[in-house]
Amino acid sequence: QVHLVESGGGLVQAGGSLRLSCAASGRTFSNYAMGWFRPAPGTERECVAAISWGGGRQYYADSVKGRFTISRDNAKNTVYLQMNSLKPEDTAVYYCAADGGRNYFTTVTEAYEYDYWGQGTQVTVSS
């Protein structure tokens, strides 16, 4: 079992920045691919960014490329999402997710493949 707790959400003006954190406890964190998701039209949750358990591979949705950066610190059991140049359309609840059983380089982008989810953190971007 892996327990995930997100933090770092809040209210920010357009153009501002936030850094989300997801702290994991339970099984060996470094063996899990990680992702950040948010609700999107037509789907329950879209993958905003994902990172392999080795940290060497990342995925970004087109809507956030060049603005968001995902990273992880396996020693601290934490994954981060640095969000810059925020836009009002980035307003959402952001969820952290963990998926075990992947190889060192795999990123996972489909919500149904993830085993564990955090409770979410609200990000609100004002115009």
C-alpha positions as CSV (number, residue, x, y, z in Angstrom):
1,Q,0.0,0.0,0.0
2,V,1.2,3.5,-0.9
3,H,-0.3,6.6,0.8
4,L,0.0,9.9,-1.2
5,V,-0.5,13.4,0.2
6,E,-0.4,16.4,-2.1
7,S,0.3,20.0,-0.9
8,G,1.3,23.3,-2.4
9,G,-2.0,24.3,-4.1
10,G,-3.5,27.7,-3.7
11,L,-4.7,30.9,-5.3
12,V,-2.3,32.7,-7.7
13,Q,-2.7,35.4,-10.4
14,A,-2.2,34.5,-14.0
15,G,1.4,34.4,-14.9
16,G,2.4,33.3,-11.4
17,S,3.9,30.1,-10.2
18,L,3.2,27.3,-7.8
19,R,5.0,24.2,-6.8
20,L,3.0,21.1,-5.9
21,S,4.5,18.4,-3.8
22,C,3.3,14.8,-3.3
23,A,4.7,12.9,-0.3
24,A,4.5,9.1,-0.5
25,S,4.7,6.6,2.4
26,G,4.4,2.9,2.4
27,R,6.3,0.7,-0.1
28,T,9.5,1.6,-1.8
29,F,8.7,4.9,-3.6
30,S,11.5,4.6,-6.1
31,N,9.9,1.6,-7.7
32,Y,6.8,3.6,-8.7
33,A,6.1,5.6,-11.8
34,M,4.4,8.8,-10.8
35,G,2.0,11.2,-12.4
36,W,0.0,14.4,-11.9
37,F,-3.6,14.5,-13.1
38,R,-6.4,17.0,-13.3
39,P,-10.0,16.8,-14.5
40,A,-10.6,17.6,-18.2
41,P,-13.7,17.8,-20.5
42,G,-14.4,14.4,-22.0
43,T,-12.3,12.4,-19.6
44,E,-12.4,11.9,-15.9
45,R,-8.8,12.9,-15.4
46,E,-6.1,13.9,-17.9
47,C,-2.4,13.3,-17.3
48,V,-0.7,16.7,-16.9
49,A,2.8,15.2,-16.4
50,A,4.4,11.9,-15.6
51,I,7.8,10.6,-14.6
52,S,9.5,7.2,-14.7
53,W,10.6,5.7,-11.4
54,G,14.2,6.3,-12.3
55,G,13.4,10.0,-13.0
56,G,15.0,10.0,-16.4
57,R,11.9,10.1,-18.5
58,Q,9.1,12.6,-18.3
59,Y,5.9,13.2,-20.2
60,Y,3.9,16.5,-20.5
61,A,0.5,17.2,-21.9
62,D,0.7,19.7,-24.8
63,S,-1.2,22.2,-22.8
64,V,1.5,22.5,-20.2
65,K,4.7,21.9,-22.2
66,G,7.3,24.6,-21.5
67,R,5.5,25.7,-18.4
68,F,5.3,22.8,-16.0
69,T,8.2,20.6,-14.8
70,I,7.8,17.3,-13.0
71,S,10.6,16.0,-10.9
72,R,11.2,13.5,-8.0
73,D,13.4,13.0,-5.1
74,N,13.4,9.3,-4.3
75,A,15.4,9.9,-1.1
76,K,12.6,12.1,0.2
77,N,9.8,10.0,-1.2
78,T,8.4,13.1,-3.0
79,V,7.4,14.1,-6.5
80,Y,7.0,17.7,-7.5
81,L,5.2,19.7,-10.1
82,Q,6.6,23.1,-10.7
83,M,4.0,25.2,-12.5
84,N,5.1,28.5,-14.1
85,S,3.3,31.0,-16.3
86,L,0.0,29.8,-14.9
87,K,-3.2,30.5,-16.8
88,P,-6.8,30.6,-15.6
89,E,-7.5,27.4,-17.6
90,D,-5.0,25.6,-15.3
91,T,-7.5,26.0,-12.5
92,A,-8.4,22.5,-11.2
93,V,-7.9,20.0,-8.4
94,Y,-4.5,18.3,-9.1
95,Y,-4.1,14.7,-8.1
96,C,-0.9,12.7,-7.6
97,A,-0.8,9.1,-8.6
98,A,1.6,6.1,-8.2
99,D,1.9,3.0,-10.4
100,G,4.0,0.0,-9.4
101,G,5.5,-2.8,-11.5
102,R,7.0,-0.6,-14.3
103,N,10.5,-0.7,-15.6
104,Y,13.0,2.0,-14.9
105,F,12.2,4.2,-17.9
106,T,8.4,3.9,-18.3
107,T,6.1,6.8,-18.0
108,V,2.4,6.1,-17.4
109,T,-0.2,8.5,-18.8
110,E,-3.5,6.7,-18.4
111,A,-5.4,7.2,-15.2
112,Y,-6.8,3.6,-15.1
113,E,-3.3,2.2,-15.0
114,Y,-2.5,3.9,-11.7
115,D,-2.8,2.0,-8.4
116,Y,-2.8,4.7,-5.9
117,W,-4.1,8.3,-5.7
118,G,-3.8,11.2,-3.4
119,Q,-6.8,13.3,-2.2
120,G,-6.0,16.2,-4.5
121,T,-4.9,19.8,-4.0
122,Q,-6.8,22.8,-5.4
123,V,-5.1,25.2,-7.8
124,T,-6.9,28.4,-8.6
125,V,-5.5,30.9,-11.2
126,S,-7.2,34.3,-11.3
127,S,-7.2,36.4,-14.4
